[in-house]
Amino acid sequence: MAKVSKKQLGKRRRRAALALLLILILIIACTVRCTKQEKIVEDAAIPAGTDIVQSDSSNDSSHVTNNSQIPGVLYSGSFPDMVETDLPEEPQTLPVNSCELQVTPVLQNPELPTGCEVTALTMALNYAGYPVDKITLTDKYLIKADPYEATFGEAFIGSPYDATAWGCYAPVIVETANNYLASQKGIEHVKNLTGCSLKTLLNEVANGIPVITWATIDMTTNVEERYYWTTDDGKDAVFLINEHCVLLTGYNLDTNTVIVCDPLKGRTEYDMDLFEQCYNLIYQQAVVIYSDSNTEPIESSMEKSE
């Protein structure tokens, strides 16, 4: 075997050290790249109930639209019109300056970290005389679906038990309420008031009817539409970051405040103008349960599957 000189040995050592350095640089570069990709995915999949502050980048026309395969991107398309027909007319004046319905608050936590909508429905049903609890409504009657299967107007996406789930919109709560009332042979009439002004909702409260109302967490105005997927029938699943649902139970025109049973806080008062702004940001969604003895018992959408 040929003898290796000190000079040759030194060259080999330097080459080995250089090779190790290059390998280390590649490892670091790959790690940084993977970390950035993971951060992008985490930022894209922001669940409901997450209070965030967004930059002005939402006005950037370069944002990906609903043609993207990346979930959770800012949505620059047109959200489907959710305004209902046959809505009550806005009153010229409210019948009283202030009122408050005696509703017993129900909190969504700790069991339902993303279950504000079904919790608000629970309070409305309790007020209507039905002693149902939020867990029963969630397990037996809430319309639920997995991601990619439906839109947020068709089902609660995910599970209210899961802190990383999303939520649902007014049509889902209407159907859930109808399913429960049908099981109880109830004669109440559930009405989707999406598209009504806040003044119209206050008039409902003044007439003794609490209103399930969509607003935002802590009345933040940081709201963004995010596209997540398109269903097989071509509907875009778009969810609003910081969406929240409360039960509107009172108001005071003298102090310019509304009173709500907030599933996260209990009985709470909010500035009326701020509440109206948040209500408008979340598509003016609202649901009421009318007591109507002239109607026939409603049918459940679940009866066929049962």
Short mmCIF file of C-alpha atoms in Angstrom, two decimals:
data_model
loop_
_atom_site.label_atom_id
_atom_site.label_comp_id
_atom_site.label_asym_id
_atom_site.label_seq_id
_atom_site.Cartn_x
_atom_site.Cartn_y
_atom_site.Cartn_z
CA MET A 1 0.00 0.00 0.00
CA ALA A 2 1.38 3.41 -1.01
CA LYS A 3 2.46 5.67 1.81
CA VAL A 4 0.40 8.86 2.13
CA SER A 5 2.42 11.99 2.66
CA LYS A 6 1.51 14.64 5.23
CA LYS A 7 0.67 17.04 2.38
CA GLN A 8 -1.72 14.56 0.77
CA LEU A 9 -3.28 13.76 4.15
CA GLY A 10 -3.86 17.45 4.77
CA LYS A 11 -5.58 17.82 1.39
CA ARG A 12 -7.86 14.87 2.14
CA ARG A 13 -8.79 16.33 5.52
CA ARG A 14 -9.61 19.69 3.97
CA ARG A 15 -11.77 18.04 1.30
CA ALA A 16 -13.61 16.03 3.94
CA ALA A 17 -14.19 19.14 6.04
CA LEU A 18 -15.47 21.02 2.99
CA ALA A 19 -17.81 18.16 2.12
CA LEU A 20 -19.16 18.10 5.68
CA LEU A 21 -19.66 21.86 5.57
CA LEU A 22 -21.62 21.62 2.31
CA ILE A 23 -23.80 18.85 3.76
CA LEU A 24 -24.47 20.97 6.86
CA ILE A 25 -25.43 23.97 4.70
CA LEU A 26 -27.85 21.81 2.68
CA ILE A 27 -29.43 20.45 5.86
CA ILE A 28 -29.93 23.96 7.25
CA ALA A 29 -31.40 25.20 3.96
CA CYS A 30 -33.86 22.31 3.79
CA THR A 31 -34.90 22.84 7.41
CA VAL A 32 -35.57 26.54 6.84
CA ARG A 33 -37.58 25.82 3.71
CA CYS A 34 -39.71 23.16 5.42
CA THR A 35 -40.33 25.48 8.37
CA LYS A 36 -41.54 28.23 6.04
CA GLN A 37 -43.87 25.82 4.24
CA GLU A 38 -45.32 24.59 7.54
CA LYS A 39 -45.89 28.19 8.63
CA ILE A 40 -47.75 28.91 5.39
CA VAL A 41 -50.02 25.91 5.94
CA GLU A 42 -50.63 26.89 9.58
CA ASP A 43 -51.50 30.46 8.61
CA ALA A 44 -53.84 29.21 5.87
CA ALA A 45 -55.87 26.88 8.07
CA ILE A 46 -56.95 29.34 10.76
CA PRO A 47 -59.87 27.77 12.64
CA ALA A 48 -62.98 29.50 13.88
CA GLY A 49 -62.64 31.26 17.20
CA THR A 50 -59.15 32.56 16.44
CA ASP A 51 -58.81 36.28 17.06
CA ILE A 52 -56.31 37.57 14.51
CA VAL A 53 -55.00 40.89 13.26
CA GLN A 54 -54.52 41.05 9.53
CA SER A 55 -52.44 43.51 7.51
CA ASP A 56 -53.73 45.63 4.64
CA SER A 57 -52.61 42.90 2.24
CA SER A 58 -56.26 41.86 1.85
CA ASN A 59 -56.56 44.62 -0.76
CA ASP A 60 -53.74 43.11 -2.82
CA SER A 61 -55.16 41.89 -6.14
CA SER A 62 -52.43 39.24 -6.33
CA HIS A 63 -54.13 37.11 -3.67
CA VAL A 64 -55.19 33.67 -4.86
CA THR A 65 -58.89 33.35 -5.65
CA ASN A 66 -61.23 30.39 -5.48
CA ASN A 67 -59.40 28.72 -8.37
CA SER A 68 -56.55 27.86 -6.00
CA GLN A 69 -56.01 24.42 -4.52
CA ILE A 70 -54.45 25.98 -1.40
CA PRO A 71 -56.98 26.06 1.48
CA GLY A 72 -57.47 29.12 3.63
CA VAL A 73 -56.41 31.80 1.14
CA LEU A 74 -57.96 35.24 1.12
CA TYR A 75 -61.06 35.23 -1.02
CA SER A 76 -61.39 37.83 -3.76
CA GLY A 77 -64.34 36.30 -5.55
CA SER A 78 -68.04 36.93 -4.98
CA PHE A 79 -69.69 35.16 -2.06
CA PRO A 80 -73.13 33.69 -2.90
CA ASP A 81 -76.04 35.97 -2.03
CA MET A 82 -77.43 34.87 1.35
CA VAL A 83 -80.23 37.43 1.67
CA GLU A 84 -83.56 35.73 2.37
CA THR A 85 -86.94 36.58 0.84
CA ASP A 86 -90.19 37.41 2.65
CA LEU A 87 -88.41 39.31 5.41
CA PRO A 88 -90.24 41.50 7.95
CA GLU A 89 -90.18 45.20 7.16
CA GLU A 90 -87.99 47.50 9.19
CA PRO A 91 -90.12 49.45 11.67
CA GLN A 92 -90.08 53.23 11.60
CA THR A 93 -89.71 53.31 15.38
CA LEU A 94 -89.17 50.73 18.09
CA PRO A 95 -92.11 50.17 20.48
CA VAL A 96 -90.02 50.79 23.62
CA ASN A 97 -86.79 52.62 24.40
CA SER A 98 -85.29 49.69 26.25
CA CYS A 99 -86.06 46.08 27.08
CA GLU A 100 -84.37 42.87 28.14
CA LEU A 101 -85.66 39.32 27.85
CA GLN A 102 -84.96 37.05 30.78
CA VAL A 103 -82.84 34.44 29.03
CA THR A 104 -80.64 32.06 30.99
CA PRO A 105 -77.08 32.21 29.57
CA VAL A 106 -75.38 29.01 28.43
CA LEU A 107 -71.61 28.92 27.87
CA GLN A 108 -70.08 26.92 25.04
CA ASN A 109 -66.87 26.11 26.93
CA PRO A 110 -65.33 23.88 27.98
CA GLU A 111 -67.13 21.21 25.97
CA LEU A 112 -67.72 23.08 22.69
CA PRO A 113 -64.81 25.43 21.94
CA THR A 114 -66.15 26.14 18.44
CA GLY A 115 -69.83 25.57 19.21
CA CYS A 116 -71.09 29.14 19.57
CA GLU A 117 -73.88 28.66 17.00
CA VAL A 118 -75.40 25.55 18.56
CA THR A 119 -75.02 27.09 22.03
CA ALA A 120 -76.91 30.22 20.94
CA LEU A 121 -79.63 27.94 19.53
CA THR A 122 -79.75 26.07 22.84
CA MET A 123 -80.51 29.32 24.69
CA ALA A 124 -83.21 30.26 22.18
CA LEU A 125 -84.90 26.87 22.50
CA ASN A 126 -84.67 27.00 26.30
CA TYR A 127 -86.39 30.40 26.22
CA ALA A 128 -89.10 28.90 23.98
CA GLY A 129 -89.77 26.28 26.67
CA TYR A 130 -87.64 23.36 25.51
CA PRO A 131 -85.19 22.09 28.18
CA VAL A 132 -82.66 20.77 25.68
CA ASP A 133 -78.93 21.05 26.39
CA LYS A 134 -76.11 22.00 24.00
CA ILE A 135 -74.61 18.49 24.00
CA THR A 136 -77.87 16.84 22.93
CA LEU A 137 -78.35 19.39 20.16
CA THR A 138 -74.78 18.89 18.98
CA ASP A 139 -74.80 15.10 19.04
CA LYS A 140 -78.29 14.38 17.73
CA TYR A 141 -79.51 17.33 15.67
CA LEU A 142 -76.72 19.62 14.46
CA ILE A 143 -76.05 19.24 10.74
CA LYS A 144 -72.35 18.38 10.45
CA ALA A 145 -69.95 17.53 7.63
CA ASP A 146 -66.26 16.96 7.10
CA PRO A 147 -64.10 19.44 5.18
CA TYR A 148 -64.60 19.38 1.39
CA GLU A 149 -68.03 17.72 1.74
CA ALA A 150 -70.18 20.85 2.10
CA THR A 151 -70.16 24.61 2.51
CA PHE A 152 -70.58 26.47 5.80
CA GLY A 153 -74.13 27.33 4.78
CA GLU A 154 -74.95 23.63 4.42
CA ALA A 155 -73.37 22.13 7.54
CA PHE A 156 -71.16 22.75 10.53
CA ILE A 157 -67.74 21.86 9.17
CA GLY A 158 -65.80 19.73 11.62
CA SER A 159 -66.91 19.16 15.20
CA PRO A 160 -67.87 21.76 17.84
CA TYR A 161 -65.83 19.66 20.28
CA ASP A 162 -62.70 20.42 18.25
CA ALA A 163 -60.93 23.74 18.87
CA THR A 164 -59.55 23.64 15.31
CA ALA A 165 -62.97 23.30 13.66
CA TRP A 166 -64.76 26.10 11.83
CA GLY A 167 -68.48 26.79 12.33
CA CYS A 168 -71.68 27.29 10.33
CA TYR A 169 -74.07 29.90 8.97
CA ALA A 170 -77.75 30.64 9.50
CA PRO A 171 -79.32 27.98 7.21
CA VAL A 172 -77.61 25.23 9.23
CA ILE A 173 -79.06 26.51 12.50
CA VAL A 174 -82.51 26.80 10.91
CA GLU A 175 -82.36 23.17 9.81
CA THR A 176 -80.95 22.03 13.16
CA ALA A 177 -83.74 23.83 15.03
CA ASN A 178 -86.35 22.32 12.73
CA ASN A 179 -84.92 18.84 13.28
CA TYR A 180 -85.12 19.23 17.05
CA LEU A 181 -88.62 20.77 17.05
CA ALA A 182 -89.87 18.01 14.76
CA SER A 183 -88.62 15.41 17.22
CA GLN A 184 -90.61 17.17 19.94
CA LYS A 185 -93.72 17.63 17.74
CA GLY A 186 -93.25 21.34 18.16
CA ILE A 187 -95.42 23.86 16.35
CA GLU A 188 -92.94 26.73 16.46
CA HIS A 189 -91.84 28.37 13.23
CA VAL A 190 -88.12 28.89 12.62
CA LYS A 191 -87.37 31.89 10.41
CA ASN A 192 -84.10 32.87 8.73
CA LEU A 193 -83.87 36.66 9.02
CA THR A 194 -80.63 36.98 7.07
CA GLY A 195 -80.59 40.36 5.35
CA CYS A 196 -82.61 42.23 7.98
CA SER A 197 -81.36 45.44 9.53
CA LEU A 198 -80.34 45.50 13.19
CA LYS A 199 -83.35 47.71 13.90
CA THR A 200 -85.61 44.93 12.62
CA LEU A 201 -83.92 42.47 14.97
CA LEU A 202 -84.36 44.85 17.90
CA ASN A 203 -88.05 45.05 17.05
CA GLU A 204 -88.24 41.25 17.33
CA VAL A 205 -86.66 41.44 20.79
CA ALA A 206 -89.09 44.21 21.81
CA ASN A 207 -91.89 41.81 20.84
CA GLY A 208 -90.52 39.10 23.14
CA ILE A 209 -88.44 37.07 20.68
CA PRO A 210 -84.67 36.63 21.23
CA VAL A 211 -82.64 36.58 18.02
CA ILE A 212 -79.76 34.23 17.20
CA THR A 213 -77.36 36.73 15.65
CA TRP A 214 -74.00 36.35 13.91
CA ALA A 215 -71.34 38.90 14.89
CA THR A 216 -67.63 38.62 15.77
CA ILE A 217 -65.48 37.55 18.70
CA ASP A 218 -65.15 40.46 21.16
CA MET A 219 -66.77 42.65 18.47
CA THR A 220 -63.53 42.85 16.52
CA THR A 221 -63.79 44.38 13.05
CA ASN A 222 -60.86 42.28 11.77
CA VAL A 223 -62.92 40.08 9.49
CA GLU A 224 -61.73 38.33 6.34
CA GLU A 225 -63.37 35.97 3.89
CA ARG A 226 -61.22 32.88 3.38
CA TYR A 227 -61.77 30.34 0.65
CA TYR A 228 -61.17 26.72 1.68
CA TRP A 229 -62.55 24.44 -1.04
CA THR A 230 -65.15 24.01 -3.76
CA THR A 231 -67.77 21.28 -3.37
CA ASP A 232 -68.56 18.73 -6.06
CA ASP A 233 -71.57 20.80 -7.12
CA GLY A 234 -69.42 23.90 -7.62
CA LYS A 235 -70.13 25.86 -4.44
CA ASP A 236 -67.30 27.76 -2.77
CA ALA A 237 -66.74 27.06 0.92
CA VAL A 238 -65.89 30.50 2.31
CA PHE A 239 -65.57 31.19 6.02
CA LEU A 240 -65.18 34.47 7.88
CA ILE A 241 -62.25 34.71 10.27
CA ASN A 242 -63.40 35.84 13.76
CA GLU A 243 -67.03 34.82 13.08
CA HIS A 244 -69.08 34.40 16.26
CA CYS A 245 -72.72 33.79 17.19
CA VAL A 246 -74.68 35.25 20.11
CA LEU A 247 -78.29 35.51 21.28
CA LEU A 248 -79.62 39.06 21.10
CA THR A 249 -81.84 39.55 24.17
CA GLY A 250 -82.21 43.29 24.76
CA TYR A 251 -81.25 46.87 23.99
CA ASN A 252 -81.21 50.37 25.44
CA LEU A 253 -81.60 53.31 23.07
CA ASP A 254 -80.67 55.81 25.78
CA THR A 255 -77.25 54.23 26.36
CA ASN A 256 -76.94 53.03 22.73
CA THR A 257 -76.22 49.48 23.81
CA VAL A 258 -77.42 45.98 22.97
CA ILE A 259 -77.66 43.12 25.44
CA VAL A 260 -76.65 39.62 24.37
CA CYS A 261 -76.10 36.21 25.87
CA ASP A 262 -72.62 35.57 24.52
CA PRO A 263 -71.67 31.86 24.53
CA LEU A 264 -68.12 32.89 25.45
CA LYS A 265 -68.99 35.42 28.19
CA GLY A 266 -72.59 35.09 29.36
CA ARG A 267 -74.77 38.19 29.64
CA THR A 268 -72.87 41.04 28.00
CA GLU A 269 -73.58 44.57 26.80
CA TYR A 270 -72.02 45.95 23.63
CA ASP A 271 -72.05 49.35 21.97
CA MET A 272 -74.93 49.29 19.51
CA ASP A 273 -73.06 50.92 16.64
CA LEU A 274 -70.12 48.53 16.97
CA PHE A 275 -72.44 45.55 17.23
CA GLU A 276 -74.28 46.66 14.10
CA GLN A 277 -70.99 47.02 12.23
CA CYS A 278 -69.93 43.48 13.18
CA TYR A 279 -73.38 42.11 12.35
CA ASN A 280 -73.15 43.66 8.89
CA LEU A 281 -69.65 42.23 8.37
CA ILE A 282 -70.94 38.69 8.99
CA TYR A 283 -73.52 38.94 6.17
CA GLN A 284 -76.40 40.19 8.41
CA GLN A 285 -77.26 36.67 9.52
CA ALA A 286 -80.00 36.03 12.08
CA VAL A 287 -82.51 33.34 13.08
CA VAL A 288 -85.65 33.51 15.23
CA ILE A 289 -88.06 30.95 16.63
CA TYR A 290 -91.68 32.10 16.46
CA SER A 291 -94.38 30.53 18.60
CA ASP A 292 -97.19 29.90 16.13
CA SER A 293 -100.18 27.82 17.16
CA ASN A 294 -101.64 28.01 13.64
CA THR A 295 -98.89 25.96 12.03
CA GLU A 296 -98.71 22.21 11.59
CA PRO A 297 -95.93 20.23 13.32
CA ILE A 298 -92.79 20.56 11.21
CA GLU A 299 -90.98 17.69 9.54
CA SER A 300 -87.36 16.85 10.22
CA SER A 301 -84.77 16.59 7.45
CA MET A 302 -83.33 13.68 9.40
CA GLU A 303 -86.47 11.54 9.47
CA LYS A 304 -85.74 9.84 6.16
CA SER A 305 -82.24 8.86 7.28
CA GLU A 306 -83.54 7.55 10.59
#
